[in-house]
Amino acid sequence: VQLVESGGGSVQPGGSLRLSCAASGPPDNRVSMGWFRQAPGKDREAVAIIRNGGNTIDYADSVKGRFTISQDSTKSTTYLQMNSLKPEDTAMYYCAASPWRYLSRPMRVGEYRFWGQGTQVTVSL
């Protein structure tokens, strides 16, 4: 599985960005998809997860109501629409894929086998 993120950049607080994750490889290896982020000096954390064939979506409390995860009809591209961005959203954002439909702890980094290289998001004045 290859995952390629795009769409990062610099934006002022209150602005919006849409990240894209283009996935290739066996669909069975990317049944559940997620967006994670990692700020300097901090652990990687889950932002949004789409799993169970797209029927279940999870969000970190810090982004609920501001971020939306979605997929195209082929499930080859996973998006993260980010609105009302805050400086604390600044981080490297990573796309991740898991071959498992049912995840015991979907927000846990270790549940995901495949990772992209990341795209930087910077929110500042």
mmCIF file of N, CA and C in Angstrom:
data_model
loop_
_atom_site.group_PDB
_atom_site.id
_atom_site.type_symbol
_atom_site.label_atom_id
_atom_site.label_comp_id
_atom_site.label_asym_id
_atom_site.label_seq_id
_atom_site.Cartn_x
_atom_site.Cartn_y
_atom_site.Cartn_z
ATOM 1 N N VAL A 1 0.847 -1.183 0.000
ATOM 2 C CA VAL A 1 0.000 0.000 0.000
ATOM 3 C C VAL A 1 0.891 1.245 0.000
ATOM 4 N N GLN A 2 0.564 2.147 -0.891
ATOM 5 C CA GLN A 2 1.237 3.449 -0.902
ATOM 6 C C GLN A 2 0.222 4.532 -0.595
ATOM 7 N N LEU A 3 0.622 5.447 0.249
ATOM 8 C CA LEU A 3 -0.248 6.550 0.640
ATOM 9 C C LEU A 3 0.491 7.850 0.362
ATOM 10 N N VAL A 4 -0.135 8.746 -0.352
ATOM 11 C CA VAL A 4 0.488 10.017 -0.696
ATOM 12 C C VAL A 4 -0.440 11.152 -0.278
ATOM 13 N N GLU A 5 0.022 11.944 0.672
ATOM 14 C CA GLU A 5 -0.763 13.078 1.153
ATOM 15 C C GLU A 5 -0.462 14.339 0.351
ATOM 16 N N SER A 6 -1.447 15.208 0.285
ATOM 17 C CA SER A 6 -1.278 16.516 -0.339
ATOM 18 C C SER A 6 -2.276 17.480 0.269
ATOM 19 N N GLY A 7 -2.059 18.753 0.007
ATOM 20 C CA GLY A 7 -3.014 19.762 0.445
ATOM 21 C C GLY A 7 -2.596 20.578 1.644
ATOM 22 N N GLY A 8 -1.463 20.257 2.234
ATOM 23 C CA GLY A 8 -1.004 21.040 3.370
ATOM 24 C C GLY A 8 -0.544 22.413 2.944
ATOM 25 N N GLY A 9 -0.280 23.254 3.935
ATOM 26 C CA GLY A 9 0.192 24.597 3.646
ATOM 27 C C GLY A 9 0.093 25.479 4.859
ATOM 28 N N SER A 10 0.245 26.774 4.622
ATOM 29 C CA SER A 10 0.152 27.756 5.694
ATOM 30 C C SER A 10 -1.149 28.521 5.563
ATOM 31 N N VAL A 11 -1.794 28.757 6.685
ATOM 32 C CA VAL A 11 -3.082 29.440 6.682
ATOM 33 C C VAL A 11 -3.211 30.242 7.971
ATOM 34 N N GLN A 12 -3.993 31.308 7.923
ATOM 35 C CA GLN A 12 -4.229 32.099 9.124
ATOM 36 C C GLN A 12 -5.283 31.436 10.003
ATOM 37 N N PRO A 13 -5.275 31.743 11.292
ATOM 38 C CA PRO A 13 -6.326 31.203 12.172
ATOM 39 C C PRO A 13 -7.711 31.523 11.627
ATOM 40 N N GLY A 14 -8.576 30.537 11.705
ATOM 41 C CA GLY A 14 -9.923 30.673 11.163
ATOM 42 C C GLY A 14 -10.048 30.216 9.731
ATOM 43 N N GLY A 15 -8.927 29.954 9.096
ATOM 44 C CA GLY A 15 -8.939 29.518 7.704
ATOM 45 C C GLY A 15 -9.238 28.043 7.542
ATOM 46 N N SER A 16 -9.213 27.599 6.285
ATOM 47 C CA SER A 16 -9.547 26.210 5.955
ATOM 48 C C SER A 16 -8.498 25.605 5.025
ATOM 49 N N LEU A 17 -8.363 24.308 5.134
ATOM 50 C CA LEU A 17 -7.545 23.525 4.214
ATOM 51 C C LEU A 17 -8.233 22.186 3.991
ATOM 52 N N ARG A 18 -7.978 21.601 2.834
ATOM 53 C CA ARG A 18 -8.455 20.233 2.595
ATOM 54 C C ARG A 18 -7.263 19.362 2.234
ATOM 55 N N LEU A 19 -7.043 18.355 3.042
ATOM 56 C CA LEU A 19 -5.978 17.396 2.791
ATOM 57 C C LEU A 19 -6.536 16.218 2.003
ATOM 58 N N SER A 20 -5.690 15.671 1.138
ATOM 59 C CA SER A 20 -6.063 14.485 0.368
ATOM 60 C C SER A 20 -5.030 13.394 0.594
ATOM 61 N N CYS A 21 -5.493 12.163 0.595
ATOM 62 C CA CYS A 21 -4.616 11.004 0.715
ATOM 63 C C CYS A 21 -4.962 10.051 -0.420
ATOM 64 N N ALA A 22 -4.062 9.943 -1.379
ATOM 65 C CA ALA A 22 -4.263 9.035 -2.498
ATOM 66 C C ALA A 22 -3.652 7.688 -2.156
ATOM 67 N N ALA A 23 -4.468 6.650 -2.192
ATOM 68 C CA ALA A 23 -4.025 5.311 -1.804
ATOM 69 C C ALA A 23 -3.963 4.397 -3.008
ATOM 70 N N SER A 24 -2.943 3.558 -3.028
ATOM 71 C CA SER A 24 -2.834 2.533 -4.055
ATOM 72 C C SER A 24 -2.410 1.237 -3.389
ATOM 73 N N GLY A 25 -2.625 0.139 -4.089
ATOM 74 C CA GLY A 25 -2.313 -1.157 -3.519
ATOM 75 C C GLY A 25 -3.599 -1.911 -3.205
ATOM 76 N N PRO A 26 -3.466 -3.121 -2.690
ATOM 77 C CA PRO A 26 -4.636 -3.962 -2.456
ATOM 78 C C PRO A 26 -5.659 -3.296 -1.541
ATOM 79 N N PRO A 27 -6.897 -3.216 -2.008
ATOM 80 C CA PRO A 27 -7.934 -2.602 -1.171
ATOM 81 C C PRO A 27 -8.105 -3.304 0.173
ATOM 82 N N ASP A 28 -7.815 -4.603 0.214
ATOM 83 C CA ASP A 28 -7.967 -5.335 1.470
ATOM 84 C C ASP A 28 -6.984 -4.850 2.542
ATOM 85 N N ASN A 29 -5.937 -4.172 2.126
ATOM 86 C CA ASN A 29 -4.941 -3.670 3.083
ATOM 87 C C ASN A 29 -5.237 -2.258 3.555
ATOM 88 N N ARG A 30 -6.287 -1.663 3.072
ATOM 89 C CA ARG A 30 -6.622 -0.281 3.456
ATOM 90 C C ARG A 30 -8.119 -0.164 3.702
ATOM 91 N N VAL A 31 -8.620 -1.067 4.509
ATOM 92 C CA VAL A 31 -10.040 -1.111 4.814
ATOM 93 C C VAL A 31 -10.435 0.036 5.736
ATOM 94 N N SER A 32 -9.609 0.325 6.698
ATOM 95 C CA SER A 32 -9.828 1.464 7.584
ATOM 96 C C SER A 32 -8.746 2.500 7.310
ATOM 97 N N MET A 33 -9.160 3.748 7.295
ATOM 98 C CA MET A 33 -8.242 4.838 6.979
ATOM 99 C C MET A 33 -8.322 5.900 8.063
ATOM 100 N N GLY A 34 -7.196 6.559 8.268
ATOM 101 C CA GLY A 34 -7.200 7.589 9.296
ATOM 102 C C GLY A 34 -6.240 8.718 8.983
ATOM 103 N N TRP A 35 -6.518 9.840 9.604
ATOM 104 C CA TRP A 35 -5.603 10.975 9.601
ATOM 105 C C TRP A 35 -5.054 11.144 11.014
ATOM 106 N N PHE A 36 -3.759 11.290 11.080
ATOM 107 C CA PHE A 36 -3.059 11.527 12.341
ATOM 108 C C PHE A 36 -2.228 12.789 12.197
ATOM 109 N N ARG A 37 -1.781 13.329 13.307
ATOM 110 C CA ARG A 37 -0.893 14.486 13.250
ATOM 111 C C ARG A 37 0.149 14.403 14.355
ATOM 112 N N GLN A 38 1.240 15.070 14.089
ATOM 113 C CA GLN A 38 2.316 15.089 15.078
ATOM 114 C C GLN A 38 2.970 16.461 15.064
ATOM 115 N N ALA A 39 2.903 17.122 16.195
ATOM 116 C CA ALA A 39 3.547 18.412 16.376
ATOM 117 C C ALA A 39 4.946 18.191 16.956
ATOM 118 N N PRO A 40 5.851 19.127 16.752
ATOM 119 C CA PRO A 40 7.211 18.967 17.288
ATOM 120 C C PRO A 40 7.210 18.709 18.789
ATOM 121 N N GLY A 41 7.907 17.664 19.198
ATOM 122 C CA GLY A 41 8.013 17.347 20.611
ATOM 123 C C GLY A 41 6.816 16.636 21.200
ATOM 124 N N LYS A 42 5.861 16.300 20.371
ATOM 125 C CA LYS A 42 4.656 15.625 20.868
ATOM 126 C C LYS A 42 4.482 14.273 20.194
ATOM 127 N N ASP A 43 3.673 13.431 20.812
ATOM 128 C CA ASP A 43 3.372 12.135 20.230
ATOM 129 C C ASP A 43 2.423 12.280 19.047
ATOM 130 N N ARG A 44 2.478 11.312 18.163
ATOM 131 C CA ARG A 44 1.517 11.283 17.064
ATOM 132 C C ARG A 44 0.138 10.959 17.628
ATOM 133 N N GLU A 45 -0.864 11.691 17.151
ATOM 134 C CA GLU A 45 -2.216 11.488 17.673
ATOM 135 C C GLU A 45 -3.210 11.380 16.527
ATOM 136 N N ALA A 46 -4.279 10.641 16.820
ATOM 137 C CA ALA A 46 -5.334 10.487 15.824
ATOM 138 C C ALA A 46 -6.157 11.769 15.727
ATOM 139 N N VAL A 47 -6.549 12.088 14.507
ATOM 140 C CA VAL A 47 -7.403 13.244 14.248
ATOM 141 C C VAL A 47 -8.791 12.771 13.829
ATOM 142 N N ALA A 48 -8.832 11.889 12.833
ATOM 143 C CA ALA A 48 -10.111 11.402 12.317
ATOM 144 C C ALA A 48 -9.898 10.037 11.681
ATOM 145 N N ILE A 49 -10.859 9.154 11.893
ATOM 146 C CA ILE A 49 -10.793 7.786 11.393
ATOM 147 C C ILE A 49 -12.082 7.465 10.645
ATOM 148 N N ILE A 50 -11.949 6.772 9.532
ATOM 149 C CA ILE A 50 -13.120 6.259 8.825
ATOM 150 C C ILE A 50 -12.922 4.762 8.666
ATOM 151 N N ARG A 51 -13.870 3.975 9.158
ATOM 152 C CA ARG A 51 -13.686 2.518 9.210
ATOM 153 C C ARG A 51 -15.010 1.817 9.011
ATOM 154 N N ASN A 52 -14.942 0.486 9.118
ATOM 155 C CA ASN A 52 -16.145 -0.330 8.964
ATOM 156 C C ASN A 52 -16.822 -0.032 7.638
ATOM 157 N N GLY A 53 -15.992 -0.022 6.577
ATOM 158 C CA GLY A 53 -16.539 0.225 5.250
ATOM 159 C C GLY A 53 -17.058 1.630 5.061
ATOM 160 N N GLY A 54 -16.586 2.547 5.872
ATOM 161 C CA GLY A 54 -17.047 3.924 5.785
ATOM 162 C C GLY A 54 -18.269 4.219 6.620
ATOM 163 N N ASN A 55 -18.749 3.217 7.346
ATOM 164 C CA ASN A 55 -19.968 3.414 8.136
ATOM 165 C C ASN A 55 -19.721 3.997 9.517
ATOM 166 N N THR A 56 -18.457 4.001 9.931
ATOM 167 C CA THR A 56 -18.140 4.516 11.260
ATOM 168 C C THR A 56 -17.040 5.556 11.145
ATOM 169 N N ILE A 57 -17.261 6.685 11.779
ATOM 170 C CA ILE A 57 -16.282 7.775 11.767
ATOM 171 C C ILE A 57 -16.017 8.199 13.199
ATOM 172 N N ASP A 58 -14.752 8.395 13.489
ATOM 173 C CA ASP A 58 -14.347 8.854 14.819
ATOM 174 C C ASP A 58 -13.531 10.129 14.672
ATOM 175 N N TYR A 59 -13.708 11.030 15.612
ATOM 176 C CA TYR A 59 -12.932 12.264 15.632
ATOM 177 C C TYR A 59 -12.312 12.469 17.014
ATOM 178 N N ALA A 60 -11.125 13.060 17.013
ATOM 179 C CA ALA A 60 -10.566 13.517 18.275
ATOM 180 C C ALA A 60 -11.437 14.659 18.805
ATOM 181 N N ASP A 61 -11.559 14.737 20.117
ATOM 182 C CA ASP A 61 -12.401 15.783 20.711
ATOM 183 C C ASP A 61 -11.957 17.173 20.264
ATOM 184 N N SER A 62 -10.673 17.347 20.071
ATOM 185 C CA SER A 62 -10.135 18.664 19.751
ATOM 186 C C SER A 62 -10.536 19.169 18.369
ATOM 187 N N VAL A 63 -11.017 18.273 17.503
ATOM 188 C CA VAL A 63 -11.356 18.698 16.138
ATOM 189 C C VAL A 63 -12.830 18.501 15.809
ATOM 190 N N LYS A 64 -13.592 17.945 16.719
ATOM 191 C CA LYS A 64 -15.019 17.714 16.458
ATOM 192 C C LYS A 64 -15.721 19.022 16.118
ATOM 193 N N GLY A 65 -16.514 18.970 15.071
ATOM 194 C CA GLY A 65 -17.244 20.153 14.647
ATOM 195 C C GLY A 65 -16.449 21.054 13.714
ATOM 196 N N ARG A 66 -15.156 20.783 13.576
ATOM 197 C CA ARG A 66 -14.321 21.615 12.691
ATOM 198 C C ARG A 66 -13.749 20.815 11.523
ATOM 199 N N PHE A 67 -13.427 19.558 11.758
ATOM 200 C CA PHE A 67 -12.826 18.710 10.727
ATOM 201 C C PHE A 67 -13.837 17.671 10.260
ATOM 202 N N THR A 68 -13.724 17.293 8.981
ATOM 203 C CA THR A 68 -14.579 16.261 8.412
ATOM 204 C C THR A 68 -13.738 15.315 7.566
ATOM 205 N N ILE A 69 -13.853 14.036 7.846
ATOM 206 C CA ILE A 69 -13.159 13.021 7.049
ATOM 207 C C ILE A 69 -14.159 12.419 6.073
ATOM 208 N N SER A 70 -13.698 12.142 4.856
ATOM 209 C CA SER A 70 -14.576 11.546 3.855
ATOM 210 C C SER A 70 -13.726 10.778 2.850
ATOM 211 N N GLN A 71 -14.407 10.040 1.996
ATOM 212 C CA GLN A 71 -13.726 9.289 0.943
ATOM 213 C C GLN A 71 -14.473 9.463 -0.368
ATOM 214 N N ASP A 72 -13.747 9.250 -1.486
ATOM 215 C CA ASP A 72 -14.437 9.235 -2.765
ATOM 216 C C ASP A 72 -15.142 7.891 -2.931
ATOM 217 N N SER A 73 -15.904 7.758 -4.006
ATOM 218 C CA SER A 73 -16.738 6.570 -4.168
ATOM 219 C C SER A 73 -15.921 5.289 -4.324
ATOM 220 N N THR A 74 -14.694 5.411 -4.784
ATOM 221 C CA THR A 74 -13.862 4.218 -4.947
ATOM 222 C C THR A 74 -13.055 3.895 -3.689
ATOM 223 N N LYS A 75 -13.120 4.795 -2.730
ATOM 224 C CA LYS A 75 -12.347 4.668 -1.480
ATOM 225 C C LYS A 75 -10.846 4.676 -1.741
ATOM 226 N N SER A 76 -10.442 5.254 -2.861
ATOM 227 C CA SER A 76 -9.023 5.372 -3.157
ATOM 228 C C SER A 76 -8.429 6.671 -2.634
ATOM 229 N N THR A 77 -9.284 7.628 -2.385
ATOM 230 C CA THR A 77 -8.817 8.902 -1.850
ATOM 231 C C THR A 77 -9.595 9.224 -0.586
ATOM 232 N N THR A 78 -8.872 9.568 0.432
ATOM 233 C CA THR A 78 -9.467 9.959 1.708
ATOM 234 C C THR A 78 -9.139 11.427 1.941
ATOM 235 N N TYR A 79 -10.156 12.175 2.317
ATOM 236 C CA TYR A 79 -10.002 13.614 2.496
ATOM 237 C C TYR A 79 -10.128 13.991 3.970
ATOM 238 N N LEU A 80 -9.528 15.115 4.286
ATOM 239 C CA LEU A 80 -9.733 15.721 5.598
ATOM 240 C C LEU A 80 -9.986 17.207 5.367
ATOM 241 N N GLN A 81 -11.240 17.602 5.503
ATOM 242 C CA GLN A 81 -11.611 19.004 5.403
ATOM 243 C C GLN A 81 -11.424 19.640 6.770
ATOM 244 N N MET A 82 -10.603 20.666 6.820
ATOM 245 C CA MET A 82 -10.292 21.315 8.099
ATOM 246 C C MET A 82 -10.751 22.763 8.045
ATOM 247 N N ASN A 83 -11.708 23.092 8.885
ATOM 248 C CA ASN A 83 -12.246 24.451 8.968
ATOM 249 C C ASN A 83 -11.925 25.052 10.330
ATOM 250 N N SER A 84 -12.059 26.365 10.416
ATOM 251 C CA SER A 84 -11.833 27.086 11.678
ATOM 252 C C SER A 84 -10.505 26.667 12.310
ATOM 253 N N LEU A 85 -9.483 26.674 11.506
ATOM 254 C CA LEU A 85 -8.182 26.205 11.981
ATOM 255 C C LEU A 85 -7.624 27.100 13.073
ATOM 256 N N LYS A 86 -6.923 26.459 14.010
ATOM 257 C CA LYS A 86 -6.327 27.149 15.144
ATOM 258 C C LYS A 86 -4.810 26.936 15.140
ATOM 259 N N PRO A 87 -4.080 27.807 15.784
ATOM 260 C CA PRO A 87 -2.616 27.601 15.840
ATOM 261 C C PRO A 87 -2.226 26.234 16.397
ATOM 262 N N GLU A 88 -3.020 25.716 17.329
ATOM 263 C CA GLU A 88 -2.708 24.406 17.909
ATOM 264 C C GLU A 88 -2.946 23.253 16.942
ATOM 265 N N ASP A 89 -3.505 23.535 15.776
ATOM 266 C CA ASP A 89 -3.638 22.499 14.743
ATOM 267 C C ASP A 89 -2.359 22.350 13.933
ATOM 268 N N THR A 90 -1.399 23.223 14.163
ATOM 269 C CA THR A 90 -0.138 23.148 13.442
ATOM 270 C C THR A 90 0.571 21.836 13.731
ATOM 271 N N ALA A 91 0.896 21.100 12.681
ATOM 272 C CA ALA A 91 1.525 19.788 12.830
ATOM 273 C C ALA A 91 1.804 19.204 11.451
ATOM 274 N N MET A 92 2.545 18.103 11.456
ATOM 275 C CA MET A 92 2.649 17.275 10.260
ATOM 276 C C MET A 92 1.466 16.320 10.296
ATOM 277 N N TYR A 93 0.740 16.255 9.203
ATOM 278 C CA TYR A 93 -0.445 15.402 9.119
ATOM 279 C C TYR A 93 -0.123 14.175 8.274
ATOM 280 N N TYR A 94 -0.471 13.019 8.815
ATOM 281 C CA TYR A 94 -0.180 11.754 8.170
ATOM 282 C C TYR A 94 -1.474 10.985 7.872
ATOM 283 N N CYS A 95 -1.465 10.342 6.721
ATOM 284 C CA CYS A 95 -2.529 9.413 6.366
ATOM 285 C C CYS A 95 -2.074 8.005 6.756
ATOM 286 N N ALA A 96 -3.001 7.196 7.220
ATOM 287 C CA ALA A 96 -2.665 5.842 7.644
ATOM 288 C C ALA A 96 -3.745 4.877 7.194
ATOM 289 N N ALA A 97 -3.329 3.622 6.984
ATOM 290 C CA ALA A 97 -4.261 2.585 6.539
ATOM 291 C C ALA A 97 -4.108 1.332 7.371
ATOM 292 N N SER A 98 -5.240 0.707 7.614
ATOM 293 C CA SER A 98 -5.257 -0.555 8.345
ATOM 294 C C SER A 98 -5.995 -1.597 7.522
ATOM 295 N N PRO A 99 -5.528 -2.844 7.563
ATOM 296 C CA PRO A 99 -6.227 -3.900 6.830
ATOM 297 C C PRO A 99 -7.436 -4.442 7.576
ATOM 298 N N TRP A 100 -7.675 -3.929 8.773
ATOM 299 C CA TRP A 100 -8.741 -4.490 9.596
ATOM 300 C C TRP A 100 -9.983 -3.608 9.581
ATOM 301 N N ARG A 101 -11.135 -4.225 9.364
ATOM 302 C CA ARG A 101 -12.392 -3.490 9.362
ATOM 303 C C ARG A 101 -12.802 -3.097 10.783
ATOM 304 N N TYR A 102 -12.589 -4.030 11.710
ATOM 305 C CA TYR A 102 -12.997 -3.768 13.086
ATOM 306 C C TYR A 102 -11.743 -3.528 13.927
ATOM 307 N N LEU A 103 -11.643 -2.366 14.488
ATOM 308 C CA LEU A 103 -10.478 -1.976 15.266
ATOM 309 C C LEU A 103 -10.871 -1.851 16.729
ATOM 310 N N SER A 104 -10.133 -2.505 17.591
ATOM 311 C CA SER A 104 -10.479 -2.447 19.015
ATOM 312 C C SER A 104 -10.233 -1.053 19.585
ATOM 313 N N ARG A 105 -9.196 -0.400 19.077
ATOM 314 C CA ARG A 105 -8.866 0.948 19.537
ATOM 315 C C ARG A 105 -8.527 1.789 18.315
ATOM 316 N N PRO A 106 -9.524 2.260 17.606
ATOM 317 C CA PRO A 106 -9.304 2.887 16.297
ATOM 318 C C PRO A 106 -8.463 4.153 16.325
ATOM 319 N N MET A 107 -8.352 4.781 17.486
ATOM 320 C CA MET A 107 -7.570 6.008 17.555
ATOM 321 C C MET A 107 -6.109 5.730 17.920
ATOM 322 N N ARG A 108 -5.758 4.479 18.019
ATOM 323 C CA ARG A 108 -4.397 4.120 18.422
ATOM 324 C C ARG A 108 -3.489 3.973 17.219
ATOM 325 N N VAL A 109 -2.321 4.563 17.284
ATOM 326 C CA VAL A 109 -1.351 4.530 16.185
ATOM 327 C C VAL A 109 -1.033 3.104 15.767
ATOM 328 N N GLY A 110 -0.894 2.205 16.736
ATOM 329 C CA GLY A 110 -0.483 0.843 16.458
ATOM 330 C C GLY A 110 -1.476 0.003 15.666
ATOM 331 N N GLU A 111 -2.694 0.508 15.504
ATOM 332 C CA GLU A 111 -3.695 -0.233 14.735
ATOM 333 C C GLU A 111 -3.460 -0.108 13.227
ATOM 334 N N TYR A 112 -2.558 0.785 12.814
ATOM 335 C CA TYR A 112 -2.395 1.105 11.410
ATOM 336 C C TYR A 112 -1.044 0.616 10.906
ATOM 337 N N ARG A 113 -1.087 -0.078 9.780
ATOM 338 C CA ARG A 113 0.110 -0.727 9.261
ATOM 339 C C ARG A 113 0.857 0.122 8.247
ATOM 340 N N PHE A 114 0.117 0.931 7.516
ATOM 341 C CA PHE A 114 0.727 1.672 6.417
ATOM 342 C C PHE A 114 0.589 3.168 6.663
ATOM 343 N N TRP A 115 1.649 3.892 6.317
ATOM 344 C CA TRP A 115 1.696 5.334 6.586
ATOM 345 C C TRP A 115 2.238 6.101 5.388
ATOM 346 N N GLY A 116 1.705 7.298 5.201
ATOM 347 C CA GLY A 116 2.251 8.201 4.207
ATOM 348 C C GLY A 116 3.415 8.990 4.781
ATOM 349 N N GLN A 117 3.980 9.871 3.944
ATOM 350 C CA GLN A 117 5.138 10.661 4.343
ATOM 351 C C GLN A 117 4.749 11.929 5.091
ATOM 352 N N GLY A 118 3.513 12.303 4.998
ATOM 353 C CA GLY A 118 3.041 13.470 5.741
ATOM 354 C C GLY A 118 2.988 14.732 4.909
ATOM 355 N N THR A 119 2.142 15.652 5.346
ATOM 356 C CA THR A 119 2.038 16.971 4.745
ATOM 357 C C THR A 119 1.923 17.985 5.882
ATOM 358 N N GLN A 120 2.674 19.066 5.778
ATOM 359 C CA GLN A 120 2.752 20.036 6.856
ATOM 360 C C GLN A 120 1.585 21.013 6.807
ATOM 361 N N VAL A 121 0.995 21.237 7.970
ATOM 362 C CA VAL A 121 -0.045 22.254 8.128
ATOM 363 C C VAL A 121 0.437 23.250 9.175
ATOM 364 N N THR A 122 0.471 24.509 8.805
ATOM 365 C CA THR A 122 0.911 25.567 9.716
ATOM 366 C C THR A 122 -0.180 26.618 9.807
ATOM 367 N N VAL A 123 -0.618 26.892 11.025
ATOM 368 C CA VAL A 123 -1.664 27.887 11.255
ATOM 369 C C VAL A 123 -1.062 29.012 12.090
ATOM 370 N N SER A 124 -0.921 30.173 11.493
ATOM 371 C CA SER A 124 -0.336 31.301 12.215
ATOM 372 C C SER A 124 -0.737 32.599 11.540
ATOM 373 N N LEU A 125 -0.553 33.689 12.300
ATOM 374 C CA LEU A 125 -0.884 35.019 11.757
ATOM 375 C C LEU A 125 0.157 35.437 10.740
#
